[in-house]
Every structure is written in structure tokens, then in C-alpha cells.
Amino acid sequence: MASSSSSSSAPSSGLGHSAPVGTVPKDAAEGCPGVEAADAGKSDACAGCPNQAICASGEARAVDPTPDLVAARLSEVKRIILVLSGKGGVGKSTVSSQLAFTLAASGASVGLLDVDITGPSIPRMLGLRGQTVHQSATGWSPVWLDEGLGVMSIGFMLPDEDDAVIWRGPRKNGLIRQFLTDVEWGALDYLIIDTPPGTSDEHISLAQYLKKAPVAGAVVVTTPQQVAMSDVRKELSFCRKTATPVLGVVENMSGFACPCCGTVTQIFAPAEGGGRGMAERAGVPFAGSIPLDPRLMAACESGEAFVEAHSATEAAQSLATVVRHISKAAGGEATLGDELEATLAEGAEALAKAVPHSHGASSAGPAQ
């Protein structure tokens, strides 16, 4: 398994400070926190140190070359889309994988990067279980589903897919850095990055590493329940603080689509207007709602492109609406290509004949 190398550390002092050896000046006082630390020049251990003033000013901090390295590696990528969620289990990876499938089916060249280091599900959702990553003289090669869709995940590097990845933050961040600087994506219309839930070290590192890369923005996934939306509001706050544009909020599991008759029924009333209401209050776009459909779950389990295979379903039509919105908001095409749009039009016609109405389902379209 690829892993990042970690710096050796100086012994901790009685104050509990520990800093990488390379960041501690040779004439530093005992317990020096290091020039890269947030309290450099300001901690009790810094009192009387001849380097205190320069450390406190920040002049001694080294410039991180990673953003430049990432920008160089991703120079042929037109736009990067982050898929975020404050809560686990809301369908973030479902949205990521089907977004990648649908954009690729529209004729775009797409990369899907899974940075959920401890819970990689993208290999299964793309039907790529058991694949491995190959390394060349110029970097890691993604696993290509076809010519238009490449995938990278730590899941391809595990000897056993059930192996636990028990890593602390620095090691996870090191692998994310390798993914961004070492993977040979080539020319892409979209690079979709599937992130872990919450606002963890991985998210902070991504924001730092990608600050010179062509990030179009973030897609934030929620479900209608208040317990999910309360965490998603924190994710929107993270986007504001890191100056990451929000391309749209996606409300997943907005109703239940019956696999027999196709009717969408609202099981739980959305709290405070659901995802649409939350997006309106936050002043960000609403990309649309996707109903809960057992066929979509089955497609994710088997690695199937749901929109193409099940176009005559409410979930596929809703998902296509979401993808159109995201693509347009990211600066891409507003349609999904002639062939896929024709398939969707036929599916919509068949759906209209089969399902005359829905019961309490929230609108699938974006806010006007």
C-alpha cells in the first residue's frame, strides 16, 4: 500500500510540545513548538528565545510547494467538483458515482477521486472491485472503467477489501497529497472528488492543496431530516470559510419511489422545507431532489449507470436534472448529450404514461 513518509519528531518537553526536527531552529529553547506551529513565537517555551520575534511574525515558515505541484499535475483538468456532506449515510458516494457515470455517458471525460480513506466505497459503486493501481515512471495510473471514466481510490490498494485503514490525520493527508500530485489523469472535463463526511483533516488539507487548482465548487448532499441538515449547515459554513463556491444542495431520499408502480410517496415530511428550504436560507443554489428507489440502491451495489439503465423512473429523471444543474453551475454543458437526452426523453414519456401522479413528493427540479 502506498503511504506517506512522516517526519521524525523531537522529544516532548514538560510543556507537552513536540515538533518535527526539521522545523526547530538549532539554537531554539527546549520545548520549541517549531516554526510551523500556530503558536510559534507565542508559547511559554518561546520566552527569551533569540528567534521569538521572527517566529511570531511568520517569516520563518516554509512555503508549502504542494499547491503548485497539484496545479501542475492537474493542469489539463478543466474543472474540479467536490462532493461533500456533513452527515454520513446521506448518499454522498451515490451522488458522486452516478454524477460521474452520467457525465461520462454525456460524452465528457471524467475522473473520480475517492478521498474517503477509511471508508472507500467508490470501487464497489463503479463495479471495479478487485482492480489494482499501476505505477509508471510518471505517476500512478487511474483505473479506467472505459475511455471516458477513470477512478482512483485507496480501495484499489488494499490486499483485502475488508481490511481496516487505521491511520491518523497526517498519514491520511499524506496519501491525499499523493493522489493529487502523483495520479496521471491527463485531460479531463471534470474531476469529481468524493470526500468523507464532516469537516475533518481531509477537508482542510483538500482546501489547502487545491487553492491553485481549477475548483469549480462543491455539491453538498443532505436528506430531508433535521438531524442531517443540521450537520450539512456546518458543511455550508465550511465552504464559506474556505471560499469554496457551492454549486448546489442535493436532497437525497426525498421520497419513496415504488418499484412496482413508480409512484413517489413522501414518507417523512421534510423539516423546515427540506434541502430546498435550507438552500434558500443559506443563499446557495438548490440542485434538486432524488427519491429513494431500491433500483438505484441496486445499481450502486452492482456498479451500474442508473440514468442510462433506468431512464423511465422518477429517480433517474430527477438524477438527470441534478446532473444538468451541477454541470451548468460548474461551467460545463447544460445538457447531457444528444444520445443520453434522447434516452431520457423516451423514459420521461414512458414514465408519464405509467405514473399519472405522485403523493406528496417534493419537486425534483432546482429552485428558480
Short mmCIF file of C-alpha atoms in Angstrom, two decimals:
data_model
loop_
_atom_site.label_atom_id
_atom_site.label_comp_id
_atom_site.label_asym_id
_atom_site.label_seq_id
_atom_site.Cartn_x
_atom_site.Cartn_y
_atom_site.Cartn_z
CA MET A 1 0.00 0.00 0.00
CA ALA A 2 1.23 3.47 -0.80
CA SER A 3 1.75 5.66 2.23
CA SER A 4 3.26 9.00 3.06
CA SER A 5 6.52 9.28 4.93
CA SER A 6 6.32 11.02 8.27
CA SER A 7 8.98 13.25 9.79
CA SER A 8 10.81 12.17 12.92
CA SER A 9 9.86 14.12 16.00
CA ALA A 10 11.80 15.86 18.72
CA PRO A 11 11.29 14.65 22.29
CA SER A 12 8.41 16.27 24.12
CA SER A 13 9.21 18.72 26.89
CA GLY A 14 7.38 19.02 30.15
CA LEU A 15 5.06 21.51 28.45
CA GLY A 16 3.91 18.80 26.04
CA HIS A 17 5.28 20.44 22.89
CA SER A 18 6.50 18.18 20.11
CA ALA A 19 7.67 19.48 16.74
CA PRO A 20 9.25 17.89 13.68
CA VAL A 21 13.03 18.17 13.94
CA GLY A 22 13.34 19.98 10.61
CA THR A 23 11.17 22.86 11.86
CA VAL A 24 13.13 23.57 15.08
CA PRO A 25 15.98 26.13 14.84
CA LYS A 26 19.38 24.87 16.00
CA ASP A 27 19.60 27.47 18.78
CA ALA A 28 16.00 27.05 19.94
CA ALA A 29 14.96 26.79 23.58
CA GLU A 30 13.88 23.44 24.99
CA GLY A 31 10.23 22.73 24.19
CA CYS A 32 10.23 24.80 20.98
CA PRO A 33 6.90 24.19 19.17
CA GLY A 34 8.57 24.65 15.76
CA VAL A 35 8.36 27.46 13.24
CA GLU A 36 5.33 25.91 11.50
CA ALA A 37 3.20 25.74 14.67
CA ALA A 38 0.25 28.08 15.19
CA ASP A 39 1.78 29.26 18.49
CA ALA A 40 5.29 29.74 17.04
CA GLY A 41 6.92 32.64 18.92
CA LYS A 42 3.93 32.89 21.26
CA SER A 43 4.13 29.87 23.60
CA ASP A 44 5.69 29.92 27.07
CA ALA A 45 8.66 27.96 25.72
CA CYS A 46 9.44 30.83 23.32
CA ALA A 47 10.18 33.35 26.09
CA GLY A 48 13.77 34.53 25.83
CA CYS A 49 14.47 32.67 22.58
CA PRO A 50 16.54 34.75 20.12
CA ASN A 51 14.22 33.60 17.31
CA GLN A 52 10.98 34.64 19.05
CA ALA A 53 10.26 37.75 17.00
CA ILE A 54 10.86 36.19 13.60
CA CYS A 55 8.85 33.08 14.51
CA ALA A 56 5.92 35.17 15.75
CA SER A 57 5.93 37.21 12.52
CA GLY A 58 5.58 34.07 10.39
CA GLU A 59 8.64 34.88 8.30
CA ALA A 60 10.34 31.64 9.34
CA ARG A 61 7.58 29.43 7.97
CA ALA A 62 8.45 27.49 4.86
CA VAL A 63 6.29 27.94 1.77
CA ASP A 64 4.37 24.74 1.08
CA PRO A 65 5.06 23.71 -2.53
CA THR A 66 2.05 21.36 -2.65
CA PRO A 67 -0.49 23.79 -4.22
CA ASP A 68 1.91 24.47 -7.09
CA LEU A 69 2.63 20.76 -7.56
CA VAL A 70 -1.10 19.98 -7.56
CA ALA A 71 -1.84 22.78 -10.03
CA ALA A 72 0.88 21.47 -12.35
CA ARG A 73 -0.37 17.88 -12.18
CA LEU A 74 -4.00 18.94 -12.78
CA SER A 75 -3.18 21.49 -15.48
CA GLU A 76 -5.22 19.54 -18.06
CA VAL A 77 -8.30 19.27 -15.82
CA LYS A 78 -10.94 21.85 -16.75
CA ARG A 79 -12.96 21.80 -13.54
CA ILE A 80 -12.92 20.10 -10.15
CA ILE A 81 -16.12 19.32 -8.24
CA LEU A 82 -16.06 18.40 -4.54
CA VAL A 83 -18.92 16.28 -3.22
CA LEU A 84 -19.49 16.97 0.48
CA SER A 85 -21.89 16.04 3.25
CA GLY A 86 -21.92 16.91 6.91
CA LYS A 87 -23.57 13.61 7.80
CA GLY A 88 -22.61 10.06 6.95
CA GLY A 89 -25.15 7.84 5.22
CA VAL A 90 -26.96 10.55 3.25
CA GLY A 91 -25.89 9.18 -0.15
CA LYS A 92 -22.83 11.31 -0.90
CA SER A 93 -20.97 8.49 -2.65
CA THR A 94 -24.15 7.56 -4.52
CA VAL A 95 -24.33 11.10 -5.88
CA SER A 96 -20.58 11.11 -6.67
CA SER A 97 -20.64 7.81 -8.55
CA GLN A 98 -23.82 8.48 -10.50
CA LEU A 99 -22.68 12.03 -11.29
CA ALA A 100 -19.51 10.51 -12.78
CA PHE A 101 -21.44 7.84 -14.70
CA THR A 102 -23.93 10.35 -16.12
CA LEU A 103 -21.37 12.97 -17.16
CA ALA A 104 -19.28 10.26 -18.83
CA ALA A 105 -22.37 8.97 -20.66
CA SER A 106 -22.97 12.51 -21.94
CA GLY A 107 -19.60 12.40 -23.71
CA ALA A 108 -17.44 14.18 -21.13
CA SER A 109 -14.08 12.87 -19.92
CA VAL A 110 -14.40 12.30 -16.17
CA GLY A 111 -12.15 11.37 -13.27
CA LEU A 112 -13.49 10.23 -9.90
CA LEU A 113 -11.15 10.50 -6.90
CA ASP A 114 -12.18 8.81 -3.65
CA VAL A 115 -10.54 10.52 -0.66
CA ASP A 116 -12.67 8.77 1.96
CA ILE A 117 -9.55 6.98 3.17
CA THR A 118 -11.10 4.93 5.98
CA GLY A 119 -14.36 4.11 4.18
CA PRO A 120 -13.72 3.76 0.44
CA SER A 121 -16.91 2.68 -1.35
CA ILE A 122 -16.28 4.03 -4.86
CA PRO A 123 -14.63 0.84 -6.25
CA ARG A 124 -17.80 -1.15 -5.49
CA MET A 125 -20.13 1.58 -6.76
CA LEU A 126 -18.26 1.73 -10.07
CA GLY A 127 -18.14 -2.05 -10.47
CA LEU A 128 -14.34 -2.05 -10.11
CA ARG A 129 -13.79 -4.34 -7.12
CA GLY A 130 -10.55 -6.30 -7.33
CA GLN A 131 -8.80 -3.82 -9.62
CA THR A 132 -5.30 -2.57 -8.81
CA VAL A 133 -3.37 0.64 -9.37
CA HIS A 134 -0.37 0.60 -11.70
CA GLN A 135 2.62 2.89 -11.26
CA SER A 136 4.80 4.20 -14.07
CA ALA A 137 7.80 6.49 -14.23
CA THR A 138 5.46 9.48 -14.43
CA GLY A 139 2.97 8.58 -11.70
CA TRP A 140 0.02 6.40 -10.74
CA SER A 141 -2.42 5.37 -13.46
CA PRO A 142 -6.13 5.58 -12.57
CA VAL A 143 -8.30 2.51 -13.04
CA TRP A 144 -10.24 3.20 -16.23
CA LEU A 145 -13.81 1.94 -16.46
CA ASP A 146 -13.76 2.97 -20.11
CA GLU A 147 -12.05 5.67 -22.15
CA GLY A 148 -14.18 8.39 -20.58
CA LEU A 149 -14.16 7.48 -16.88
CA GLY A 150 -11.10 6.96 -14.67
CA VAL A 151 -11.16 6.19 -10.94
CA MET A 152 -8.66 6.35 -8.06
CA SER A 153 -9.24 5.08 -4.52
CA ILE A 154 -7.31 3.56 -1.64
CA GLY A 155 -9.75 0.67 -2.11
CA PHE A 156 -7.62 -0.46 -5.07
CA MET A 157 -4.55 -0.67 -2.81
CA LEU A 158 -5.91 -2.88 -0.03
CA PRO A 159 -4.86 -6.55 -0.06
CA ASP A 160 -8.34 -7.37 1.25
CA GLU A 161 -11.28 -5.01 0.74
CA ASP A 162 -12.40 -5.72 4.32
CA ASP A 163 -9.09 -4.54 5.79
CA ALA A 164 -9.47 -1.57 8.12
CA VAL A 165 -7.41 1.55 7.39
CA ILE A 166 -6.40 2.72 10.87
CA TRP A 167 -4.50 5.91 10.15
CA ARG A 168 -4.15 9.21 11.96
CA GLY A 169 -4.71 12.51 10.19
CA PRO A 170 -1.15 13.19 8.94
CA ARG A 171 -0.88 9.85 7.18
CA LYS A 172 -4.30 10.23 5.55
CA ASN A 173 -3.38 13.73 4.43
CA GLY A 174 -0.13 12.38 3.01
CA LEU A 175 -2.00 9.90 0.82
CA ILE A 176 -4.41 12.60 -0.35
CA ARG A 177 -1.40 14.70 -1.31
CA GLN A 178 -0.04 11.75 -3.29
CA PHE A 179 -3.37 11.28 -5.03
CA LEU A 180 -3.35 14.93 -6.10
CA THR A 181 0.30 15.16 -7.13
CA ASP A 182 1.06 11.66 -8.45
CA VAL A 183 -2.04 10.44 -10.32
CA GLU A 184 -1.85 10.80 -14.11
CA TRP A 185 -5.37 11.89 -15.06
CA GLY A 186 -4.45 13.54 -18.32
CA ALA A 187 -7.05 15.80 -19.97
CA LEU A 188 -10.39 15.80 -18.12
CA ASP A 189 -13.57 17.82 -18.43
CA TYR A 190 -14.44 17.00 -14.81
CA LEU A 191 -12.56 15.68 -11.78
CA ILE A 192 -15.08 14.69 -9.11
CA ILE A 193 -13.70 14.28 -5.58
CA ASP A 194 -15.76 12.14 -3.20
CA THR A 195 -14.93 13.21 0.36
CA PRO A 196 -15.60 11.69 3.80
CA PRO A 197 -18.48 13.11 5.86
CA GLY A 198 -17.93 16.07 8.14
CA THR A 199 -15.24 18.75 8.14
CA SER A 200 -12.16 16.75 9.08
CA ASP A 201 -8.42 16.97 8.42
CA GLU A 202 -9.02 15.64 4.93
CA HIS A 203 -11.27 18.57 4.03
CA ILE A 204 -8.84 21.15 5.42
CA SER A 205 -5.97 19.57 3.50
CA LEU A 206 -8.00 19.49 0.28
CA ALA A 207 -8.83 23.18 0.63
CA GLN A 208 -5.12 23.96 1.09
CA TYR A 209 -3.79 21.65 -1.62
CA LEU A 210 -6.36 22.75 -4.23
CA LYS A 211 -6.12 26.51 -3.73
CA LYS A 212 -4.33 26.96 -7.09
CA ALA A 213 -6.29 24.25 -8.92
CA PRO A 214 -9.44 24.83 -11.06
CA VAL A 215 -12.03 24.10 -8.34
CA ALA A 216 -15.47 24.89 -9.77
CA GLY A 217 -17.17 24.37 -6.42
CA ALA A 218 -18.87 21.90 -4.11
CA VAL A 219 -22.01 19.80 -4.25
CA VAL A 220 -23.49 19.37 -0.76
CA VAL A 221 -25.68 16.31 -0.17
CA THR A 222 -28.34 16.05 2.53
CA THR A 223 -31.54 14.20 3.37
CA PRO A 224 -34.77 15.98 4.40
CA GLN A 225 -34.44 15.23 8.13
CA GLN A 226 -33.33 17.91 10.57
CA VAL A 227 -30.63 15.65 12.06
CA ALA A 228 -28.89 15.56 8.67
CA MET A 229 -29.49 19.18 7.73
CA SER A 230 -28.06 20.49 10.99
CA ASP A 231 -24.72 18.90 10.07
CA VAL A 232 -24.97 19.98 6.45
CA ARG A 233 -25.34 23.60 7.58
CA LYS A 234 -21.89 23.21 9.15
CA GLU A 235 -20.62 21.99 5.77
CA LEU A 236 -22.02 25.12 4.12
CA SER A 237 -20.23 27.19 6.77
CA PHE A 238 -17.00 25.33 5.91
CA CYS A 239 -17.48 26.23 2.25
CA ARG A 240 -17.91 29.90 3.14
CA LYS A 241 -14.81 29.94 5.35
CA THR A 242 -12.67 28.26 2.68
CA ALA A 243 -14.12 30.39 -0.14
CA THR A 244 -15.42 27.29 -1.92
CA PRO A 245 -18.43 28.09 -4.15
CA VAL A 246 -21.49 25.91 -3.57
CA LEU A 247 -22.74 24.61 -6.92
CA GLY A 248 -25.88 23.22 -5.36
CA VAL A 249 -27.53 21.39 -2.47
CA VAL A 250 -28.86 17.94 -3.37
CA GLU A 251 -31.68 16.47 -1.28
CA ASN A 252 -31.36 12.69 -1.43
CA MET A 253 -34.04 10.21 -0.29
CA SER A 254 -36.69 12.90 -0.67
CA GLY A 255 -39.50 10.37 -1.03
CA PHE A 256 -40.01 6.67 -1.75
CA ALA A 257 -40.33 5.60 -5.39
CA CYS A 258 -42.37 2.39 -5.54
CA PRO A 259 -40.57 -0.13 -7.79
CA CYS A 260 -43.92 -1.64 -8.82
CA CYS A 261 -46.00 1.37 -9.86
CA GLY A 262 -43.34 4.11 -9.88
CA THR A 263 -45.36 6.44 -7.68
CA VAL A 264 -43.26 8.62 -5.38
CA THR A 265 -44.65 8.90 -1.86
CA GLN A 266 -43.37 11.25 0.80
CA ILE A 267 -42.77 9.13 3.89
CA PHE A 268 -41.37 11.79 6.21
CA ALA A 269 -42.29 15.45 5.97
CA PRO A 270 -39.15 17.49 5.27
CA ALA A 271 -38.05 19.58 8.23
CA GLU A 272 -38.17 23.34 7.63
CA GLY A 273 -38.68 22.96 3.89
CA GLY A 274 -36.07 20.24 3.48
CA GLY A 275 -32.99 20.75 1.35
CA ARG A 276 -34.65 23.43 -0.76
CA GLY A 277 -35.61 25.50 2.27
CA MET A 278 -32.14 25.14 3.77
CA ALA A 279 -30.51 26.21 0.49
CA GLU A 280 -32.76 29.25 0.22
CA ARG A 281 -31.99 30.34 3.78
CA ALA A 282 -28.26 29.86 3.20
CA GLY A 283 -28.38 31.78 -0.08
CA VAL A 284 -26.98 28.90 -2.15
CA PRO A 285 -28.46 27.10 -5.20
CA PHE A 286 -30.72 24.08 -4.85
CA ALA A 287 -29.73 21.43 -7.40
CA GLY A 288 -32.73 19.14 -6.93
CA SER A 289 -34.21 16.18 -5.07
CA ILE A 290 -33.67 12.46 -5.67
CA PRO A 291 -36.27 9.97 -4.37
CA LEU A 292 -35.34 6.78 -2.58
CA ASP A 293 -35.57 3.98 -5.15
CA PRO A 294 -34.50 0.37 -4.47
CA ARG A 295 -33.32 0.14 -8.09
CA LEU A 296 -30.87 2.99 -7.52
CA MET A 297 -29.50 1.18 -4.48
CA ALA A 298 -29.12 -2.00 -6.54
CA ALA A 299 -27.34 -0.05 -9.30
CA CYS A 300 -24.83 1.27 -6.78
CA GLU A 301 -24.24 -2.22 -5.41
CA SER A 302 -23.54 -3.62 -8.88
CA GLY A 303 -21.71 -0.64 -10.40
CA GLU A 304 -24.40 0.28 -12.92
CA ALA A 305 -25.00 3.63 -14.64
CA PHE A 306 -28.51 4.23 -13.28
CA VAL A 307 -29.68 7.10 -15.51
CA GLU A 308 -28.92 5.16 -18.69
CA ALA A 309 -30.31 1.84 -17.49
CA HIS A 310 -33.48 3.09 -15.77
CA SER A 311 -34.43 6.27 -17.62
CA ALA A 312 -38.17 5.54 -17.23
CA THR A 313 -38.04 6.05 -13.45
CA GLU A 314 -38.63 9.12 -11.34
CA ALA A 315 -35.25 8.67 -9.66
CA ALA A 316 -33.36 8.63 -12.99
CA GLN A 317 -35.21 11.69 -14.28
CA SER A 318 -34.56 13.52 -11.01
CA LEU A 319 -30.90 12.50 -11.00
CA ALA A 320 -30.52 13.74 -14.57
CA THR A 321 -31.97 17.10 -13.52
CA VAL A 322 -29.44 17.30 -10.70
CA VAL A 323 -26.53 16.45 -13.02
CA ARG A 324 -27.61 19.07 -15.58
CA HIS A 325 -27.71 21.70 -12.85
CA ILE A 326 -24.29 20.76 -11.48
CA SER A 327 -22.70 20.65 -14.93
CA LYS A 328 -24.05 24.06 -15.87
CA ALA A 329 -23.14 25.59 -12.49
CA ALA A 330 -19.59 24.25 -12.87
CA GLY A 331 -19.21 25.92 -16.25
CA GLY A 332 -19.91 22.82 -18.32
CA GLU A 333 -22.72 21.85 -20.66
CA ALA A 334 -26.35 22.44 -19.68
CA THR A 335 -27.48 19.26 -21.44
CA LEU A 336 -26.31 15.65 -21.27
CA GLY A 337 -25.50 15.00 -24.92
CA ASP A 338 -27.92 14.13 -27.74
CA GLU A 339 -27.93 10.37 -27.21
CA LEU A 340 -28.49 10.41 -23.45
CA GLU A 341 -31.05 13.23 -23.70
CA ALA A 342 -32.99 11.19 -26.27
CA THR A 343 -32.96 8.20 -23.92
CA LEU A 344 -34.19 10.39 -21.08
CA ALA A 345 -36.95 11.89 -23.25
CA GLU A 346 -38.20 8.39 -24.11
CA GLY A 347 -38.02 7.45 -20.45
CA ALA A 348 -39.96 10.55 -19.38
CA GLU A 349 -42.70 9.74 -21.90
CA ALA A 350 -42.97 6.17 -20.66
CA LEU A 351 -42.98 7.36 -17.05
CA ALA A 352 -45.77 9.88 -17.70
CA LYS A 353 -47.98 7.11 -19.09
CA ALA A 354 -47.23 4.72 -16.24
CA VAL A 355 -47.36 7.16 -13.32
CA PRO A 356 -50.14 9.75 -13.56
CA HIS A 357 -49.33 11.41 -10.24
CA SER A 358 -47.19 11.33 -7.09
CA HIS A 359 -48.26 11.57 -3.47
CA GLY A 360 -46.59 14.38 -1.57
CA ALA A 361 -43.19 14.06 -3.22
CA SER A 362 -41.02 17.14 -3.24
CA SER A 363 -40.13 18.75 -6.55
CA ALA A 364 -37.07 17.32 -8.26
CA GLY A 365 -36.04 20.48 -10.03
CA PRO A 366 -33.74 23.24 -8.89
CA ALA A 367 -35.10 26.42 -7.37
CA GLN A 368 -35.99 29.06 -9.90
#
